[in-house]
GROMACS .gro file of C-alpha atoms in nm:
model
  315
    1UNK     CA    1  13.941   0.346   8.334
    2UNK     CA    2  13.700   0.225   8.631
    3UNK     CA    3  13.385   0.335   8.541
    4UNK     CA    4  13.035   0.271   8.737
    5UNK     CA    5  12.709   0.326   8.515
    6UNK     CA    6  12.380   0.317   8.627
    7UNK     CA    7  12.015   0.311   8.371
    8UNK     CA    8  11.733   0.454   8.540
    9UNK     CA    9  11.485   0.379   8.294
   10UNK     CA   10  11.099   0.399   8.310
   11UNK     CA   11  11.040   0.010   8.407
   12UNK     CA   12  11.438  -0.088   8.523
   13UNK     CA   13  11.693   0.063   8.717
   14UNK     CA   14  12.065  -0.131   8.601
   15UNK     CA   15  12.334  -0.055   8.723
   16UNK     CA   16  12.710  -0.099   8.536
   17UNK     CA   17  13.059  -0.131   8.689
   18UNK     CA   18  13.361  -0.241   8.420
   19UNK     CA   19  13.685  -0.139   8.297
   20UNK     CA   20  13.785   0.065   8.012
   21UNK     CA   21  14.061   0.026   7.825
   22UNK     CA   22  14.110   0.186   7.444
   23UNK     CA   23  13.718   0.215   7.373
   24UNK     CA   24  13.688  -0.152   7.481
   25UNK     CA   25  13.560  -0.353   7.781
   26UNK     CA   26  13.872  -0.504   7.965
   27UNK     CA   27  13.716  -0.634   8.259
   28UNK     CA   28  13.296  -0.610   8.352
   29UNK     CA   29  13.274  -0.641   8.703
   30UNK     CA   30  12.889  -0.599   8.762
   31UNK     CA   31  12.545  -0.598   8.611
   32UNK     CA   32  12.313  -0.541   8.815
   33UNK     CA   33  11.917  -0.534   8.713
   34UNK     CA   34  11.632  -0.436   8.892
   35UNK     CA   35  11.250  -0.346   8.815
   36UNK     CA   36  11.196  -0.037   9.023
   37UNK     CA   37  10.901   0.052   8.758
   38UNK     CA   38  10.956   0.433   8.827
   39UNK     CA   39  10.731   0.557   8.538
   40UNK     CA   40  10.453   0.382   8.707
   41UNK     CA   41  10.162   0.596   8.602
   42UNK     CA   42  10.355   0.917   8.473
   43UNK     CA   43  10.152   0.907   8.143
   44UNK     CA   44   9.863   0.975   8.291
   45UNK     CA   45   9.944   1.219   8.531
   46UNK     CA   46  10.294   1.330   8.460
   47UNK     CA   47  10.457   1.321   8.788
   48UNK     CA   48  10.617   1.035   8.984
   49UNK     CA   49  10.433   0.795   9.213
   50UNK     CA   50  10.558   0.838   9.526
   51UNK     CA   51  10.587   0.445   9.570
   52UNK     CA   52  10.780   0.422   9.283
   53UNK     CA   53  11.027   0.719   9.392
   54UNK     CA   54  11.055   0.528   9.737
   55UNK     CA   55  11.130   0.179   9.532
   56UNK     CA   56  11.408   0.349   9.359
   57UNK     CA   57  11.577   0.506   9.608
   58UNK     CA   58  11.605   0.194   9.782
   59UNK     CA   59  11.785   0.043   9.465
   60UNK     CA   60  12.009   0.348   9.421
   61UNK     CA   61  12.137   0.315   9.774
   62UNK     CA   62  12.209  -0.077   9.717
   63UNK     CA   63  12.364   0.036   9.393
   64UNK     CA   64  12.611   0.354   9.583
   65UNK     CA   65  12.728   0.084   9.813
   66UNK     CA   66  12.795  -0.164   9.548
   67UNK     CA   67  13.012   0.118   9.354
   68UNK     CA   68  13.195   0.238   9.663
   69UNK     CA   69  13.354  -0.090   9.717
   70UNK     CA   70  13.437  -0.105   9.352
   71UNK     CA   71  13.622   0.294   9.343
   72UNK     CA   72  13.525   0.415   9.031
   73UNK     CA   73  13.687   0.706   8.845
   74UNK     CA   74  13.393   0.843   8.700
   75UNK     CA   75  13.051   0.748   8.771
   76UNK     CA   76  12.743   0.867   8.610
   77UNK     CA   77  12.367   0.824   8.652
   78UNK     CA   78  12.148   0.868   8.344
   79UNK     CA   79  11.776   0.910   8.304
   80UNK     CA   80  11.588   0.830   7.967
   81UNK     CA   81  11.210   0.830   7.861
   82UNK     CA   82  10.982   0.848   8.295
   83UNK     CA   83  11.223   1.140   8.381
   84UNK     CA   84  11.194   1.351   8.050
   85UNK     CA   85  10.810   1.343   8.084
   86UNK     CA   86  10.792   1.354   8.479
   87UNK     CA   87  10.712   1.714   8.597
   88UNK     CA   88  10.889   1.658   8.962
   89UNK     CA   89  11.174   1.460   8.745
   90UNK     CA   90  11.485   1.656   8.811
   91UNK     CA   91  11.350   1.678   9.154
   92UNK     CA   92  11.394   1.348   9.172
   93UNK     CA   93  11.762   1.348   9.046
   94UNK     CA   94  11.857   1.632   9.268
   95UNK     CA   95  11.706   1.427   9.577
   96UNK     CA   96  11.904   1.084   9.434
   97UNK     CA   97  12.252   1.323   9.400
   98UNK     CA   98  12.224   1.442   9.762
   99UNK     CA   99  12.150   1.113   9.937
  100UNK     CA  100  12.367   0.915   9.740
  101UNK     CA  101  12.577   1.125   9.547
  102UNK     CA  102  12.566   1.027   9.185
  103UNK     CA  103  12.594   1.300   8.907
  104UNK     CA  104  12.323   1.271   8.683
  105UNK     CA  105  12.205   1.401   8.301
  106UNK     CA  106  11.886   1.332   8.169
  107UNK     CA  107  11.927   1.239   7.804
  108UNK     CA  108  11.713   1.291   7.518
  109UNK     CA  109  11.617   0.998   7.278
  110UNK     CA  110  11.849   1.040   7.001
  111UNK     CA  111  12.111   0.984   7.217
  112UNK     CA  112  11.922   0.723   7.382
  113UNK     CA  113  11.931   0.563   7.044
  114UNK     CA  114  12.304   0.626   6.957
  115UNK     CA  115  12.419   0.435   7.328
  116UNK     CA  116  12.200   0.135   7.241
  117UNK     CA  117  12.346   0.084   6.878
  118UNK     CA  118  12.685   0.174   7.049
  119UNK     CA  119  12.638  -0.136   7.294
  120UNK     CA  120  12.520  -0.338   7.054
  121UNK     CA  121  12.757  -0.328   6.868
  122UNK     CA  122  13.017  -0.372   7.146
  123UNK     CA  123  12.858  -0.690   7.235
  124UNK     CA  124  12.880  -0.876   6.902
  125UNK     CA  125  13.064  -1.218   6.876
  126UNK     CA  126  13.137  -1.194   6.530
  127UNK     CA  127  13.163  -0.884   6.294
  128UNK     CA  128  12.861  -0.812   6.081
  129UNK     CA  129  12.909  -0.597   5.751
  130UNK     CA  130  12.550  -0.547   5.670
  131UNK     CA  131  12.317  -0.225   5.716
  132UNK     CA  132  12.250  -0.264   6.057
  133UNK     CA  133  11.920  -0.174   6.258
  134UNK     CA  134  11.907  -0.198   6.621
  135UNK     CA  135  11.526  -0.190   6.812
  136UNK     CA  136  11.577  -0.106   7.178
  137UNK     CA  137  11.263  -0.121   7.343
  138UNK     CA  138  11.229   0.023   7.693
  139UNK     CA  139  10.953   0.108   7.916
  140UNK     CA  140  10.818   0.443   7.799
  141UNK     CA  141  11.003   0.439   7.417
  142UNK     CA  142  11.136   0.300   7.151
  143UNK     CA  143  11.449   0.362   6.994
  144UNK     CA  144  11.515   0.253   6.622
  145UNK     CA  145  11.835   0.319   6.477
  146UNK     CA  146  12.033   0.244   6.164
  147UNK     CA  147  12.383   0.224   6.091
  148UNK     CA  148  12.699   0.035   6.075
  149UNK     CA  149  12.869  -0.179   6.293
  150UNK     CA  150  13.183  -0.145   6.104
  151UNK     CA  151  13.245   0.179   6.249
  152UNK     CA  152  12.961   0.152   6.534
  153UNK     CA  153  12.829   0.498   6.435
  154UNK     CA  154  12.442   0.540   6.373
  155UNK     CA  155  12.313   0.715   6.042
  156UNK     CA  156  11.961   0.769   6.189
  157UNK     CA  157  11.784   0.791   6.510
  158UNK     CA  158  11.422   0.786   6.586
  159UNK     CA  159  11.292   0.770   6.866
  160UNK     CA  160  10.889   0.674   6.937
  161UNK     CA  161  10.738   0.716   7.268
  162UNK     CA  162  10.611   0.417   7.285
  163UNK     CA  163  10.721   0.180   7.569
  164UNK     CA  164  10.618  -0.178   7.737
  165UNK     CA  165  10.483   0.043   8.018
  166UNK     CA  166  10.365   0.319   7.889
  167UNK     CA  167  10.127   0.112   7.634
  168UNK     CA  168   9.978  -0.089   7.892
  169UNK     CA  169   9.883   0.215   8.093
  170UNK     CA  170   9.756   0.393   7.793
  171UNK     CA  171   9.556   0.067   7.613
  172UNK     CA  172   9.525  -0.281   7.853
  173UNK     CA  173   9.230  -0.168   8.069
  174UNK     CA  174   9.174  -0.518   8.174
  175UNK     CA  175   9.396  -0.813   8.254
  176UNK     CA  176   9.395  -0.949   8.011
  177UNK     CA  177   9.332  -0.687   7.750
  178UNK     CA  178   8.972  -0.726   7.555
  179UNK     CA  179   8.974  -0.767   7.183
  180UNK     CA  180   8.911  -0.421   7.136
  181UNK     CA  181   9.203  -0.303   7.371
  182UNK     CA  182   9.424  -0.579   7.151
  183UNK     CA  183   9.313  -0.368   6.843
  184UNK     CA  184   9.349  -0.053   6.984
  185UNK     CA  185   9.683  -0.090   7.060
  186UNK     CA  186   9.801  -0.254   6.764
  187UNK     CA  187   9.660   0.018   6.563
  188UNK     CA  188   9.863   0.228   6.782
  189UNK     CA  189  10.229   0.060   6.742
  190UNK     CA  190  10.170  -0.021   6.384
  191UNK     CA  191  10.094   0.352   6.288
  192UNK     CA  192  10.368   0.499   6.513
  193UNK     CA  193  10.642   0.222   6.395
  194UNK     CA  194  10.579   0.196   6.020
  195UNK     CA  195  10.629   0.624   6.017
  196UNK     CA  196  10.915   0.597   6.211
  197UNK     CA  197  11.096   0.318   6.004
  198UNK     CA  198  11.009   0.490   5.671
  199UNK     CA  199  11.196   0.792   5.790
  200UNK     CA  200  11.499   0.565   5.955
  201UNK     CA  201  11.528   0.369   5.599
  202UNK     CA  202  11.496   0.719   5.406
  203UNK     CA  203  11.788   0.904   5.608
  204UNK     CA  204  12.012   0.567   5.620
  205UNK     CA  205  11.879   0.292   5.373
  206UNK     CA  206  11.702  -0.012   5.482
  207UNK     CA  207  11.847  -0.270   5.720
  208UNK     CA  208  12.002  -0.592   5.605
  209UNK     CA  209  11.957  -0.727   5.940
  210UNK     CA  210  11.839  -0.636   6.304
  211UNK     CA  211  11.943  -0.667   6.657
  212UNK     CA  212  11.664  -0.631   6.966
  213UNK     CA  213  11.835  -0.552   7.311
  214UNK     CA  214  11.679  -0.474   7.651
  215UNK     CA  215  11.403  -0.647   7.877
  216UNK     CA  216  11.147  -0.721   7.635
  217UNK     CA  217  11.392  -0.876   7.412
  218UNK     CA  218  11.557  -1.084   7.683
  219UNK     CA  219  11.225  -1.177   7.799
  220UNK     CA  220  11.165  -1.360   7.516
  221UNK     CA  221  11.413  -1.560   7.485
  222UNK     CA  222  11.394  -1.678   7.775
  223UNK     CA  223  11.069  -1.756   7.773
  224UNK     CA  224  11.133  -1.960   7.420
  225UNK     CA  225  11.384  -2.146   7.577
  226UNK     CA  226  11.192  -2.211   7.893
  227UNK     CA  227  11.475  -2.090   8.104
  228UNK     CA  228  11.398  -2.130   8.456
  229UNK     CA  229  11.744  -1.914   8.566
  230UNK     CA  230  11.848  -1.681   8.382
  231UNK     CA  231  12.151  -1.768   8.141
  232UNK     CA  232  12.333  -1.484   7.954
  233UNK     CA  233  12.541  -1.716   7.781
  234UNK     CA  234  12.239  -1.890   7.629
  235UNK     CA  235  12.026  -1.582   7.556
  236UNK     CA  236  12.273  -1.340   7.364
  237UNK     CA  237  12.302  -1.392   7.013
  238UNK     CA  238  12.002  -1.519   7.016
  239UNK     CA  239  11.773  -1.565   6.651
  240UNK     CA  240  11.472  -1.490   6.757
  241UNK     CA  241  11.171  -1.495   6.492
  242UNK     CA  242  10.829  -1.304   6.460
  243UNK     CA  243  10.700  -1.608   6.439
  244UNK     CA  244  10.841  -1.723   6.766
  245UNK     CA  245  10.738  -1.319   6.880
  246UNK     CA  246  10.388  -1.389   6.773
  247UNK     CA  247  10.338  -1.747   6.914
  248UNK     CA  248  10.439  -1.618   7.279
  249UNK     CA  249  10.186  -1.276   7.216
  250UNK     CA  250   9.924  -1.603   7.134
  251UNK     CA  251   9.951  -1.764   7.459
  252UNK     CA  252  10.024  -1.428   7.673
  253UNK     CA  253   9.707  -1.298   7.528
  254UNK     CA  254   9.479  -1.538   7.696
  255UNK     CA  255   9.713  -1.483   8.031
  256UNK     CA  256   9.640  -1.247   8.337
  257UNK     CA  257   9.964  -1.119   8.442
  258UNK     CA  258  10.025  -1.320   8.702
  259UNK     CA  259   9.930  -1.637   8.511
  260UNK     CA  260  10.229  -1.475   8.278
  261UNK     CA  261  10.459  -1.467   8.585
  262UNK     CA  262  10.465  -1.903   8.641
  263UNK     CA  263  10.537  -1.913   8.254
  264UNK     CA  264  10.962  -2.020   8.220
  265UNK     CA  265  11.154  -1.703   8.155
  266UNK     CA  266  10.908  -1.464   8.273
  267UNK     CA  267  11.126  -1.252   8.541
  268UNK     CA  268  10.920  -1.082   8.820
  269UNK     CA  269  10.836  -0.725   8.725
  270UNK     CA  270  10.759  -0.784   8.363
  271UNK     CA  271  10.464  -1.008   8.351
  272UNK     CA  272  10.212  -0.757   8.301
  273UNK     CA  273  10.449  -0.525   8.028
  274UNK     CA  274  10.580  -0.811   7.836
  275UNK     CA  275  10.270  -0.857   7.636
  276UNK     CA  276  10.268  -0.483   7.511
  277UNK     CA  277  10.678  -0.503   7.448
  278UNK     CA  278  10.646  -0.815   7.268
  279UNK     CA  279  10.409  -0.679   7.035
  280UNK     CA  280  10.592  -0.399   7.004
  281UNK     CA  281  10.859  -0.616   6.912
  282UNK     CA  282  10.709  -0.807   6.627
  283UNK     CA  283  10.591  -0.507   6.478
  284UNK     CA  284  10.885  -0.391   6.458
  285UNK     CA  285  11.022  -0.655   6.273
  286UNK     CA  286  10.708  -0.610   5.998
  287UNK     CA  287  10.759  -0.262   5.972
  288UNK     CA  288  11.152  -0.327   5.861
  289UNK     CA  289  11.061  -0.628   5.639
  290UNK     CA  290  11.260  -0.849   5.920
  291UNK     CA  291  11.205  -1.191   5.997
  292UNK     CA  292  11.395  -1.230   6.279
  293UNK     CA  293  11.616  -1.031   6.512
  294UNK     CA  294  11.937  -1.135   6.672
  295UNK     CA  295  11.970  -1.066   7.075
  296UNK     CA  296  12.196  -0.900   7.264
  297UNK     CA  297  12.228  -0.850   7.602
  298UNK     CA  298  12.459  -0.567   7.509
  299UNK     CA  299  12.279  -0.231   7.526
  300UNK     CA  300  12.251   0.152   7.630
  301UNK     CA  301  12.420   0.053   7.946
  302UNK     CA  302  12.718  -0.072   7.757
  303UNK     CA  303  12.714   0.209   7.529
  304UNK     CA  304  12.711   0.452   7.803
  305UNK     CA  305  12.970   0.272   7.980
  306UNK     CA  306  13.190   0.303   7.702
  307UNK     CA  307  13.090   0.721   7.657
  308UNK     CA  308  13.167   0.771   8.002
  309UNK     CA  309  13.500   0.694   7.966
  310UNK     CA  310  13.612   0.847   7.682
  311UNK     CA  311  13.447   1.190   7.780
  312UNK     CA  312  13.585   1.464   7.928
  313UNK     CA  313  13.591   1.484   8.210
  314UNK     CA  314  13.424   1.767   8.377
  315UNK     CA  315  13.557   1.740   8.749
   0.00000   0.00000   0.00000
């Protein structure tokens, strides 16, 4: 089954066309990514910047035209963490339906959760038997979930709203952040993240080992590896360390963002959120007693990809 995907996340829009075939990826067409940032500022105030609406559309109607000449059977467009705070959010959606005619579901973050672990798992090279924990960190959450990639179900979801962009709203005043904006944030993550694992490792046990997927994730790598293009071949399946997480937060701290943006492997759109995700990040890791986490560039997109199609279909 021809199905067309798109993410339309608080930071990212992506967009998804592969085929289906017996809960598996035959054939992946397309991935497309762009930073559209439509969450910008809707912590604060709780409605969407007009800017940002007008960046997005623009993307959607590149995206439309990319799945027309593709023919999808079912197409779907799904909003996480900007458009479940945004006042004017469905408003949005019901605008992006009529000029470009995707259906659309906002989706809460426990399902968030289970399409990220989903992906993840869909994307690994090699079979792991382990309790596994998968950290998907996006622009206005953060989804932790535990379970097993034998069967690719998750035992527990939580979900923290806590996201690259939403913490530099919220704590990085200046650029960059001052000591006291540094604490105040870490204070912040490491309270919200060490309640949220102890009740992920209480429901389903703790984690042998851990996989981070999305931007900030990606980011990373790249950045470690001083990529100059961007490689997916290179990045997923990555090992990527705290240490290696806390050596780039180092040398980002001392960076204005667009100091951050002539650094190798920092991709246009994410110079001034990667410091908050990457700290998010390596938190992460302390909270689950982790030393490293494996990447994948296998995600919610995949997952959903994979949920469209075996769906109903509801006309």
């Amino acid at each position: 089954m021809k199905v067309a995907v798109v993410d339309l996340g608080t930071n990212t829009c992506r967009l998804l066309l592969a085929d289906v075939v017996d809960g598996r990826f035959a054939n992946v067409t397309a991935r497309e990514t762009e930073v559209v940032r439509l969450g910008q500022g809707v912590d604060g105030r709780g409605r969407l910047a007009p800017a940002a609406v007008d960046r997005t559309l623009a993307c959607l109607a590149r995206y439309t035209a990319a799945a027309a000449a593709y023919g999808p059977e079912r197409a779907l467009l799904f909003a996480t963490s900007a458009l479940r705070d945004a006042s004017d959010g469905e408003d949005f959606l019901r605008t992006a339906e009529a000029e470009h005619g995707w259906p659309w579901e906002v989706i809460e973050g426990d399902l968030e959760g289970r399409l990220a672990f989903r992906g993840a798992v869909a994307g690994l090279a090699r079979p792991v038997h382990e309790r596994l924990l998968v950290v998907d960190i996006g622009g206005g959450s953060t989804e932790l979930i535990v379970g097993s990639a034998v069967t690719g179900e998750a035992a527990a979801v939580r979900s923290v709203d806590i996201g690259a962009v939403r913490l530099t709203e919220r704590c990085f005043v200046d650029d960059p952040p001052s000591d006291a904006q540094w604490a105040a944030a870490s204070a912040l993550v490491a309270s919200a993240l060490a309640a949220a694992s102890a009740e992920v490792a209480a429901a389903a046990g703790p984690p042998a080992v851990g996989i981070g997927v999305a931007g900030t994730f990606t980011t990373l790598v790249a950045y470690a590896m001083e990529l100059r293009e961007w490689r997916r071949e290179l990045v997923d399946g990555y090992q990527l360390s705290r240490e290696t997480m806390l050596g780039a937060i180092a040398r980002f701290r001392q960076l204005t963002s667009s100091q951050r943006a002539e650094l190798p492997g920092i991709r246009r759109g994410r110079e001034d959120v990667i410091l908050a995700g990457a700290l998010i990040a390596a938190e992460a890791c302390r909270a689950f007693g982790l030393n490293a986490l494996r990447v994948s560039t296998s995600g919610i997109l995949e997952g959903a990809g994979l949920w469209v199609a075996e769906r109903p279909d509801r006309g």
